[in-house]
Amino acid sequence: QLMAVVATFNSDPGPASFAAVVSPSDSANLDLVTRGLYVGGTGNLVAVMAANGATCLFSAIPAGTILPIAVKRVNSTNTTATLIVALF
């Protein structure tokens, strides 16, 4: 039921209304496409973009950054950023 509620909020163009801790994985996609990612610890982040499935490296992200990106997965390989939270 929770995912149905989140999917409803995810179709709203407003700010994020739900968040979940991200465990980077090279194979497991997130349950939903994100509105953004919060990065709590400095580092690099490798994300699989939602629209085209392209893998993109975001380098030297400062701690406390919100990336306004729609992703379906955060890869573990080459991701050094920590405390990553998905915003839906």
Coordinates of C-alpha atoms in Angstrom, one line a residue:
Q1 CA 0.0 0.0 0.0
L2 CA 2.8 2.4 0.8
M3 CA 4.2 2.1 -2.7
A4 CA 0.8 3.0 -4.2
V5 CA 0.7 6.1 -2.0
V6 CA 4.2 7.0 -3.0
A7 CA 3.4 6.5 -6.7
T8 CA 0.5 8.9 -6.4
F9 CA 2.7 11.5 -4.8
N10 CA 5.5 10.8 -7.4
S11 CA 3.1 12.0 -10.2
D12 CA 2.7 15.4 -8.5
P13 CA 5.2 18.0 -9.9
G14 CA 5.7 19.5 -6.4
P15 CA 8.5 18.9 -3.9
A16 CA 9.4 15.4 -2.7
S17 CA 6.9 13.9 -0.3
F18 CA 8.7 10.6 0.6
A19 CA 12.3 9.6 1.2
A20 CA 14.2 6.3 1.6
V21 CA 17.8 5.4 2.3
V22 CA 19.6 4.1 -0.8
S23 CA 21.8 1.0 -0.7
P24 CA 23.8 1.3 -3.9
S25 CA 23.7 -1.8 -6.1
D26 CA 24.9 -2.7 -9.5
S27 CA 21.9 -4.9 -10.2
A28 CA 18.9 -3.9 -8.1
N29 CA 16.8 -1.0 -9.2
L30 CA 15.0 1.3 -6.8
D31 CA 11.3 0.6 -6.2
L32 CA 10.4 3.9 -7.9
V33 CA 12.1 6.6 -10.0
T34 CA 13.5 9.4 -7.9
R35 CA 12.8 13.1 -8.0
G36 CA 16.2 13.6 -6.6
L37 CA 19.0 12.3 -4.4
Y38 CA 20.3 13.8 -1.2
V39 CA 24.0 13.1 -0.7
G40 CA 25.1 13.3 3.0
G41 CA 28.7 12.4 2.6
T42 CA 31.2 13.8 0.0
G43 CA 32.2 11.6 -2.9
N44 CA 31.3 10.3 -6.4
L45 CA 27.9 8.8 -7.4
V46 CA 27.2 6.6 -10.3
A47 CA 23.5 6.6 -11.3
V48 CA 21.4 4.9 -13.9
M49 CA 19.2 7.6 -15.4
A50 CA 15.5 6.9 -15.6
A51 CA 14.7 8.3 -19.1
N52 CA 17.3 6.4 -21.2
G53 CA 19.1 4.0 -18.8
A54 CA 22.4 5.7 -19.3
T55 CA 25.0 5.4 -16.6
C56 CA 26.3 8.7 -15.4
L57 CA 29.1 9.6 -13.0
F58 CA 28.6 12.6 -10.8
S59 CA 32.0 13.6 -9.5
A60 CA 33.1 15.3 -6.2
I61 CA 29.6 15.9 -4.8
P62 CA 29.9 18.0 -1.6
A63 CA 28.2 16.7 1.5
G64 CA 24.7 18.0 1.9
T65 CA 23.9 18.3 -1.8
I66 CA 20.6 17.6 -3.4
L67 CA 20.8 16.4 -7.0
P68 CA 17.5 17.0 -8.8
I69 CA 17.8 13.9 -11.0
A70 CA 15.4 11.1 -11.9
V71 CA 17.2 7.8 -11.5
K72 CA 16.2 4.2 -11.3
R73 CA 19.4 2.9 -9.6
V74 CA 22.5 4.0 -7.8
N75 CA 25.4 1.7 -8.7
S76 CA 27.8 0.5 -6.0
T77 CA 30.8 0.4 -8.4
N78 CA 32.6 3.7 -8.3
T79 CA 30.1 5.3 -5.9
T80 CA 32.1 6.7 -3.0
A81 CA 29.5 9.2 -1.7
T82 CA 27.7 8.1 1.5
L83 CA 24.5 8.7 3.3
I84 CA 22.5 8.7 0.1
V85 CA 18.7 9.3 0.4
A86 CA 16.3 8.9 -2.5
L87 CA 13.6 11.6 -2.7
F88 CA 10.2 10.7 -4.2

